[in-house]
Amino acid sequence: MEFLRVFTGMSFLLTAYEGSLVAPHKVADGTFGLALVVMQAVIGIMLIANRWIKIAAVMMLVLHAGVAMKFGLFPALEYAIIIGIAFFLLLNSIEDEARRDWLKPYSVDSLRIWTGISLIALAVGEKLAPSALGQVFVAQYQWNFMHALGFDVFDDRPFVLSAGMVQAVIGIVLILGTTVRLAVLALSVMMAISNVVFTVQGNNEAALVAFIGHMPIIGIALLLLLLGYGQRLKITHAIPQQQAISRGV
């Protein structure tokens, strides 16, 4: 849990230092954008210092609403992970110990589901819908390794679409709450590969940008690997109930 708090705080603070919102490539401009950047920096400091966590969590929700107003609803959904982290921090900062222990599984569920929504939105927004953008990225950094494996017919377009489908499937698995640890492990491998490839290519700046953007996801991955799906809001819990309803029980 501390990794998630610290990594999210560091990501917020470093991104704010670059004059961006929630991700290094979301450059903020204007008075409203500057106000959001300052808020993001303050949240980052509060999370790293482990002070006023409830206030920081509420400010994260306000920040995400500001991102939606600044960039639009769908781009904001790409970073719905912020909502999951905010609710996770809120539910785990309840002072009453009995209530906090009862709500803790739901906090993990919230983190898992909002992370899945974020992954699906990112897959659609960056790879599946405007696949031309992904193709430009793959061509620029020469990421299509299928040619090296001998699959000459596998050009950049199906490569990008395949990557988007894998990311979307991982997001769906997280939302449903099935084989969560396996999905998180696959997501971790994908993130690690991206950083390794950038480093091998000598593009240290891109590797650093990717790492900063991935820091909250790294914290979530560590947490979900340890705690699993959250034990409450899981698709398999609804199936027996639906079967019972269909049988008239």
Short mmCIF file of N, CA, C and O in Angstrom, two decimals, residues 12 14 42 106 213:
data_model
loop_
_atom_site.label_atom_id
_atom_site.label_comp_id
_atom_site.label_asym_id
_atom_site.label_seq_id
_atom_site.Cartn_x
_atom_site.Cartn_y
_atom_site.Cartn_z
N PHE A 12 2.82 12.12 -9.74
CA PHE A 12 2.12 13.41 -9.78
C PHE A 12 3.10 14.58 -9.71
O PHE A 12 2.98 15.56 -10.45
N LEU A 14 6.45 14.69 -10.37
CA LEU A 14 7.33 14.79 -11.53
C LEU A 14 6.58 15.25 -12.77
O LEU A 14 7.10 16.03 -13.56
N VAL A 42 0.64 19.62 -5.30
CA VAL A 42 0.30 19.59 -3.88
C VAL A 42 -0.13 18.18 -3.47
O VAL A 42 0.27 17.66 -2.41
N TYR A 106 -13.41 -3.89 -0.60
CA TYR A 106 -14.06 -3.04 -1.58
C TYR A 106 -13.09 -2.00 -2.14
O TYR A 106 -13.20 -1.59 -3.30
N GLY A 213 5.05 7.74 -16.12
CA GLY A 213 3.64 7.48 -16.36
C GLY A 213 3.17 6.16 -15.80
O GLY A 213 2.00 6.01 -15.42
#
